[in-house]
Short mmCIF file of C-alpha atoms in Angstrom, two decimals:
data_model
loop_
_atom_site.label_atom_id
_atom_site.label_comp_id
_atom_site.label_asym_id
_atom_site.label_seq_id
_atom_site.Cartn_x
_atom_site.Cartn_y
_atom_site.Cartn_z
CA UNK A 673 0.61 23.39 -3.34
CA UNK A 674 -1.72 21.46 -5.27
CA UNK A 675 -4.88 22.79 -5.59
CA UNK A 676 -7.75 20.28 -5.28
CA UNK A 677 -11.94 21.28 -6.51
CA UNK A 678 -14.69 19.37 -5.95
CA UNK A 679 -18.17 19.40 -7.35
CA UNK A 680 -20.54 20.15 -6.33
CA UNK A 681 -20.17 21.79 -2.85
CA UNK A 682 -23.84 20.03 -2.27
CA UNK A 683 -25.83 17.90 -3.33
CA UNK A 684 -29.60 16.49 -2.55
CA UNK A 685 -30.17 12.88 -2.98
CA UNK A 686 -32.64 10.23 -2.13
CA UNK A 687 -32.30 6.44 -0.58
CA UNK A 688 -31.45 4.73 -3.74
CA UNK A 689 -29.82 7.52 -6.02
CA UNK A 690 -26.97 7.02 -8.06
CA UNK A 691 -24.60 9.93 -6.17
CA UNK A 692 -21.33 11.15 -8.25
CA UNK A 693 -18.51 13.63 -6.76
CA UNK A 694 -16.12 15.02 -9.26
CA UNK A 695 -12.55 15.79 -7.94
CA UNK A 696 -10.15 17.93 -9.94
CA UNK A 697 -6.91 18.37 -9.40
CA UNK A 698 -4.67 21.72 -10.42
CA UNK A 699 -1.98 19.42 -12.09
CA UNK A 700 -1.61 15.59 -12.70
CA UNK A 701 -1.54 13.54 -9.75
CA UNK A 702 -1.04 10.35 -11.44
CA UNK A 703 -3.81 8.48 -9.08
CA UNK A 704 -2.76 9.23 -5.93
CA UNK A 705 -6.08 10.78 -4.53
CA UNK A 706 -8.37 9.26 -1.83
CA UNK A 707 -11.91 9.64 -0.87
CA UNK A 708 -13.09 10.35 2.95
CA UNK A 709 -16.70 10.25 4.34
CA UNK A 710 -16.71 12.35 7.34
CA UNK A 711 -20.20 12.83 9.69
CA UNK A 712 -20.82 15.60 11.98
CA UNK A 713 -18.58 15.13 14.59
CA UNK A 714 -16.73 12.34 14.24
CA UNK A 715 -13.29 12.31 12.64
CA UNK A 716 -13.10 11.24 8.69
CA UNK A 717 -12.86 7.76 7.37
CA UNK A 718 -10.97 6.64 4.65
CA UNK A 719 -13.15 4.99 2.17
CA UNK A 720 -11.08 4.53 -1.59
CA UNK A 721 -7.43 5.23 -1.91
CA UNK A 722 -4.90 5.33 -4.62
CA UNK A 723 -8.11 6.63 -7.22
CA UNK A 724 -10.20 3.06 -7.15
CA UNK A 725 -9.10 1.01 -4.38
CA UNK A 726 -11.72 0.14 -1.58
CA UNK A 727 -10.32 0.19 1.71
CA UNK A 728 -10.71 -2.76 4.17
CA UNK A 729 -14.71 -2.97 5.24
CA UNK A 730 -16.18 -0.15 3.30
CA UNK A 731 -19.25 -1.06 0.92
CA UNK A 732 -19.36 -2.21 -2.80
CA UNK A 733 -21.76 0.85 -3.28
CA UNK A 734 -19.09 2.81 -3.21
CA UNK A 735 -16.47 3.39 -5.77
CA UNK A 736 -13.64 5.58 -7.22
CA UNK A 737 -12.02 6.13 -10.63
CA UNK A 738 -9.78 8.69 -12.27
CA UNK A 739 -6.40 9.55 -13.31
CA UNK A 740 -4.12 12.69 -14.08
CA UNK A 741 -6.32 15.36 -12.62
CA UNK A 742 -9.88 13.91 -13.09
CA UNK A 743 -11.40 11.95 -10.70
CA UNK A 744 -14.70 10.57 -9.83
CA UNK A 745 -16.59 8.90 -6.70
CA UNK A 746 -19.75 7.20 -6.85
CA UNK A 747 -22.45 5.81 -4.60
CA UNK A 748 -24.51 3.39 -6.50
CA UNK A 749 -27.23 3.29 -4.41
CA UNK A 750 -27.49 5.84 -1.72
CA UNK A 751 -28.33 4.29 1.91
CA UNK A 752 -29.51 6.28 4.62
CA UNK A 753 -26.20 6.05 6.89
CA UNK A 754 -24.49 7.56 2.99
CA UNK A 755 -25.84 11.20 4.27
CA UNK A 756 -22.48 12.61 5.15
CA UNK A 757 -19.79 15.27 3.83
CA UNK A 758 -17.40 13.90 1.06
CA UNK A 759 -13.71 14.78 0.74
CA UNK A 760 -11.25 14.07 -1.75
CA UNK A 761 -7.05 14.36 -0.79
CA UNK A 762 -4.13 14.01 -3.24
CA UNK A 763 -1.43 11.90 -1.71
CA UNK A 764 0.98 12.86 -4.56
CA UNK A 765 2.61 15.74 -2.73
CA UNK A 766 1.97 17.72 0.45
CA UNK A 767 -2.06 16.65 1.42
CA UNK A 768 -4.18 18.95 0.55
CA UNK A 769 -7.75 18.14 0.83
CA UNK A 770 -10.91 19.48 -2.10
CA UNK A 771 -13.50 21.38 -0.04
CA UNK A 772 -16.36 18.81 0.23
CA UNK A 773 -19.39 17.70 -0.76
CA UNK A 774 -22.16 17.84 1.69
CA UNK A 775 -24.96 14.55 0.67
CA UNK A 776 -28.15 15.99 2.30
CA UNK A 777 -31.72 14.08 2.10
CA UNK A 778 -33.75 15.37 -0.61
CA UNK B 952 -7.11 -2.67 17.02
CA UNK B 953 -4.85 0.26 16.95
CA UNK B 954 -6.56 3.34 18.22
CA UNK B 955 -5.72 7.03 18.66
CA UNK B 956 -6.39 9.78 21.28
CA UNK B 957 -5.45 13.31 21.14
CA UNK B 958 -5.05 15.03 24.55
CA UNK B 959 -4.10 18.60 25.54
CA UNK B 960 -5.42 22.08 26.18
CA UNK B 961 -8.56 22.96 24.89
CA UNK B 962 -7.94 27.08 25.48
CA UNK B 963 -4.90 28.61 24.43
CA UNK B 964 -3.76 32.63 24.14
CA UNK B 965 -2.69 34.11 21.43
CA UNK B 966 1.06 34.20 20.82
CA UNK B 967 1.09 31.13 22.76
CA UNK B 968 2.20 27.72 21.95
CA UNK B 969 -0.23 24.89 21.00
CA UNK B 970 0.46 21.86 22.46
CA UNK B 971 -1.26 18.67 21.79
CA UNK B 972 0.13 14.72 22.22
CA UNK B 973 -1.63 11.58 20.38
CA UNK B 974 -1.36 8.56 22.81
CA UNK B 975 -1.24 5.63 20.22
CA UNK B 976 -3.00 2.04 21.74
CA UNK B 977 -3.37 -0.82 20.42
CA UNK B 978 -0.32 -2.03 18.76
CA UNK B 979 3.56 -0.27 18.57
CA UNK B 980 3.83 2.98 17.01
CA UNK B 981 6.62 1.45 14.85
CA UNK B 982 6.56 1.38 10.83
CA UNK B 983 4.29 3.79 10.15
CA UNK B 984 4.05 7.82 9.39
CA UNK B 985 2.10 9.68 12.17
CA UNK B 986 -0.10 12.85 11.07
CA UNK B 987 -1.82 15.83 12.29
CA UNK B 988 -4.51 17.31 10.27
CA UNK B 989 -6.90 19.86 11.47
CA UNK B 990 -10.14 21.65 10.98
CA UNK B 991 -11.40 24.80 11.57
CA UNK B 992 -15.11 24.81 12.47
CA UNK B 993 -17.43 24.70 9.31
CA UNK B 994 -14.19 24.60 7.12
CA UNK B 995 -12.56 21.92 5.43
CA UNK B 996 -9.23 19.62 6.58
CA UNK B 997 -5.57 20.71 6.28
CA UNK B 998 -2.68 18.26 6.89
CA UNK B 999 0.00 20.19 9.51
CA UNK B 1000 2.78 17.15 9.56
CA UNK B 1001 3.73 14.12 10.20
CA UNK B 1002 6.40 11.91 11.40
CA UNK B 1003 8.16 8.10 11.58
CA UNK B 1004 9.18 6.45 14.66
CA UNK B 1005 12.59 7.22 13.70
CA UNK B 1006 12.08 11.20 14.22
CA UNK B 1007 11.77 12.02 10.28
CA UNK B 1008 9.27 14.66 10.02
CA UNK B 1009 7.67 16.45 6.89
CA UNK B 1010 5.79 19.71 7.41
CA UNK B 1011 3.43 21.55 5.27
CA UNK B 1012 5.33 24.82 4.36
CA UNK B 1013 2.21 27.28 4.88
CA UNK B 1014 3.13 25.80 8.72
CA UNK B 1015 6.42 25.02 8.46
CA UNK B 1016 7.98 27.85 10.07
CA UNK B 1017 5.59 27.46 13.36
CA UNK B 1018 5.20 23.86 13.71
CA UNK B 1019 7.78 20.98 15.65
CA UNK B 1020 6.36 17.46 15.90
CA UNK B 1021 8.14 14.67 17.84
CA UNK B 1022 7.32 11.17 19.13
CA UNK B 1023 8.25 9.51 22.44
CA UNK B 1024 8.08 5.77 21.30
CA UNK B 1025 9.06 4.56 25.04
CA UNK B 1026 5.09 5.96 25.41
CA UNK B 1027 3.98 4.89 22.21
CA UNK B 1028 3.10 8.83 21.95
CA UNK B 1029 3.79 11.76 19.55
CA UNK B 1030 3.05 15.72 19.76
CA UNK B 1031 2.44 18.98 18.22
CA UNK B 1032 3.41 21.97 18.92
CA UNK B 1033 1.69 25.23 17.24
CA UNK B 1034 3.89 28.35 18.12
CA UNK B 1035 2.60 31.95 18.11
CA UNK B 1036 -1.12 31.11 17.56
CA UNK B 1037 -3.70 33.37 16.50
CA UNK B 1038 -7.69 32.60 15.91
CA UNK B 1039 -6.80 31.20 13.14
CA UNK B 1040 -5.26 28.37 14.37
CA UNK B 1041 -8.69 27.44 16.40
CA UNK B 1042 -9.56 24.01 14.77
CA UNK B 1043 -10.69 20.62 15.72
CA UNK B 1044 -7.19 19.00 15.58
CA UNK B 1045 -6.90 15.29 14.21
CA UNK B 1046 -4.03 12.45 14.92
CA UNK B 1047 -3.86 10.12 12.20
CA UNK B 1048 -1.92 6.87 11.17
CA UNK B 1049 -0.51 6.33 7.41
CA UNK B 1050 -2.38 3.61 6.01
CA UNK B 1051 1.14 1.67 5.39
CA UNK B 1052 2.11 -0.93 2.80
CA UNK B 1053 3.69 1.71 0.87
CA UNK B 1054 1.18 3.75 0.35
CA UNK B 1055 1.89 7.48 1.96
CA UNK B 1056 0.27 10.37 2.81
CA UNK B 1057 -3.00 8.56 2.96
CA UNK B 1058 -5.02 8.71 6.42
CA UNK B 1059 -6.37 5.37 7.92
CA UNK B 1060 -6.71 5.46 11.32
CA UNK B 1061 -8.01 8.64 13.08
CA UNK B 1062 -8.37 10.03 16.42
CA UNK B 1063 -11.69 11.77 17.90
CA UNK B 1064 -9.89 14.83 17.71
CA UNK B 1065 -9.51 17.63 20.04
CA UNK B 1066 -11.14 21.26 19.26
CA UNK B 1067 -8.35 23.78 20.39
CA UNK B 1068 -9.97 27.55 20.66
CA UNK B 1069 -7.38 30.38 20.98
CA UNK B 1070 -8.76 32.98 22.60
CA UNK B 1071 -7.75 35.45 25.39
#
């Protein structure tokens, strides 16, 4: 399996912060890797797949980059519906999801 | 718009079978890959299978040996079944549709889910 780490496991943030999840991957997955908000309670939702692309109806604020094993997502400007738990999935193999990043109100 | 619903048992004993179906409405459940990923509570996501209209499945191998996934496309419906469960397996479980176009193993469309507890 590939392994998949995210940092950090938490974060605190205000409205308007610049927010920025790091994904790494335990061996090159070209740029198949994906980025999912998920709220308490309700099921994920796919926000940026294949490394930078922004799925159908999902903000400009948010955004994804990386290639290989190193990855990045980014909030620009944190909103207050952003406060949420952040997972990354590589899509190169068998899924296998990074831990998460809880965004909690600072 | 396509939508999904997991139904099925929400208590199940251990050494028992886990049995869940995802009623897919909406649109046909044609063309695309059909997942289940689940979630133990406070944990993080794990991707169990999936399969294409045409029966091809793929199941992750940490599973593999306890897990059978079909589809009924007559109901527009496809199902998982968990053999010899243990606490372990107690999860919120997650249908989800492929986002297509070529792009696999990437999870568009979700279900609520369904929180399966196996306990005696």
């Amino acid at each position: 399996d590939i392994q998949m780490t995210q940092s950090p496991s938490s974060l605190s943030a205000s409205v308007g912060d610049r927010v920025t999840i790091t994904c790494r991957a335990s061996q090159s997955i070209s740029r198949h890797l994906n980025w999912y908000q998920q709220k308490p309670g309700k099921a994920p939702k796919l926000l940026i797949y294949a490394a930078s692309s922004l799925q159908s109806g999902v903000p400009s604020r948010f955004s994804g980059s990386g290639s290989g094993t190193d990855f990045i997502f980014t909030i620009s400007s944190l909103q207050p519906e952003d406060f949420a738990t952040y997972y990354c999935q590589q899509s190169y193999s068998t899924p296998t999801f990074g831990g998460g990043t809880k965004v909690e109100i600072k | 718009q396509v939508q999904l619903q997991e139904s099925g048992p929400g208590l199940v004993k251990p050494s028992e079978t886990l049995s869940l179906t995802c009623t897919v409405s909406g649109g046909s459940i044609s063309s695309y890959y059909y997942n289940w990923i689940r979630q133990p509570p406070g944990k993080g996501l794990e991707w169990i299978g999936n399969i294409y209209n045409s029966g091809s499945t793929n199941y992750n191998p940490s599973l593999k040996s306890r897990v059978t996934i079909s589809v009924d496309t007559s109901k527009n419906q496809f199902s998982l079944k968990l053999s010899s469960v243990t606490a372990a397996d107690t999860a919120m479980y997650y249908c989800a549709r492929d986002l297509g176009g070529g792009i696999p193993r990437t999870f568009d469309i979700w279900g609520q889910g369904t929180m399966v507890t196996v306990s005696s």
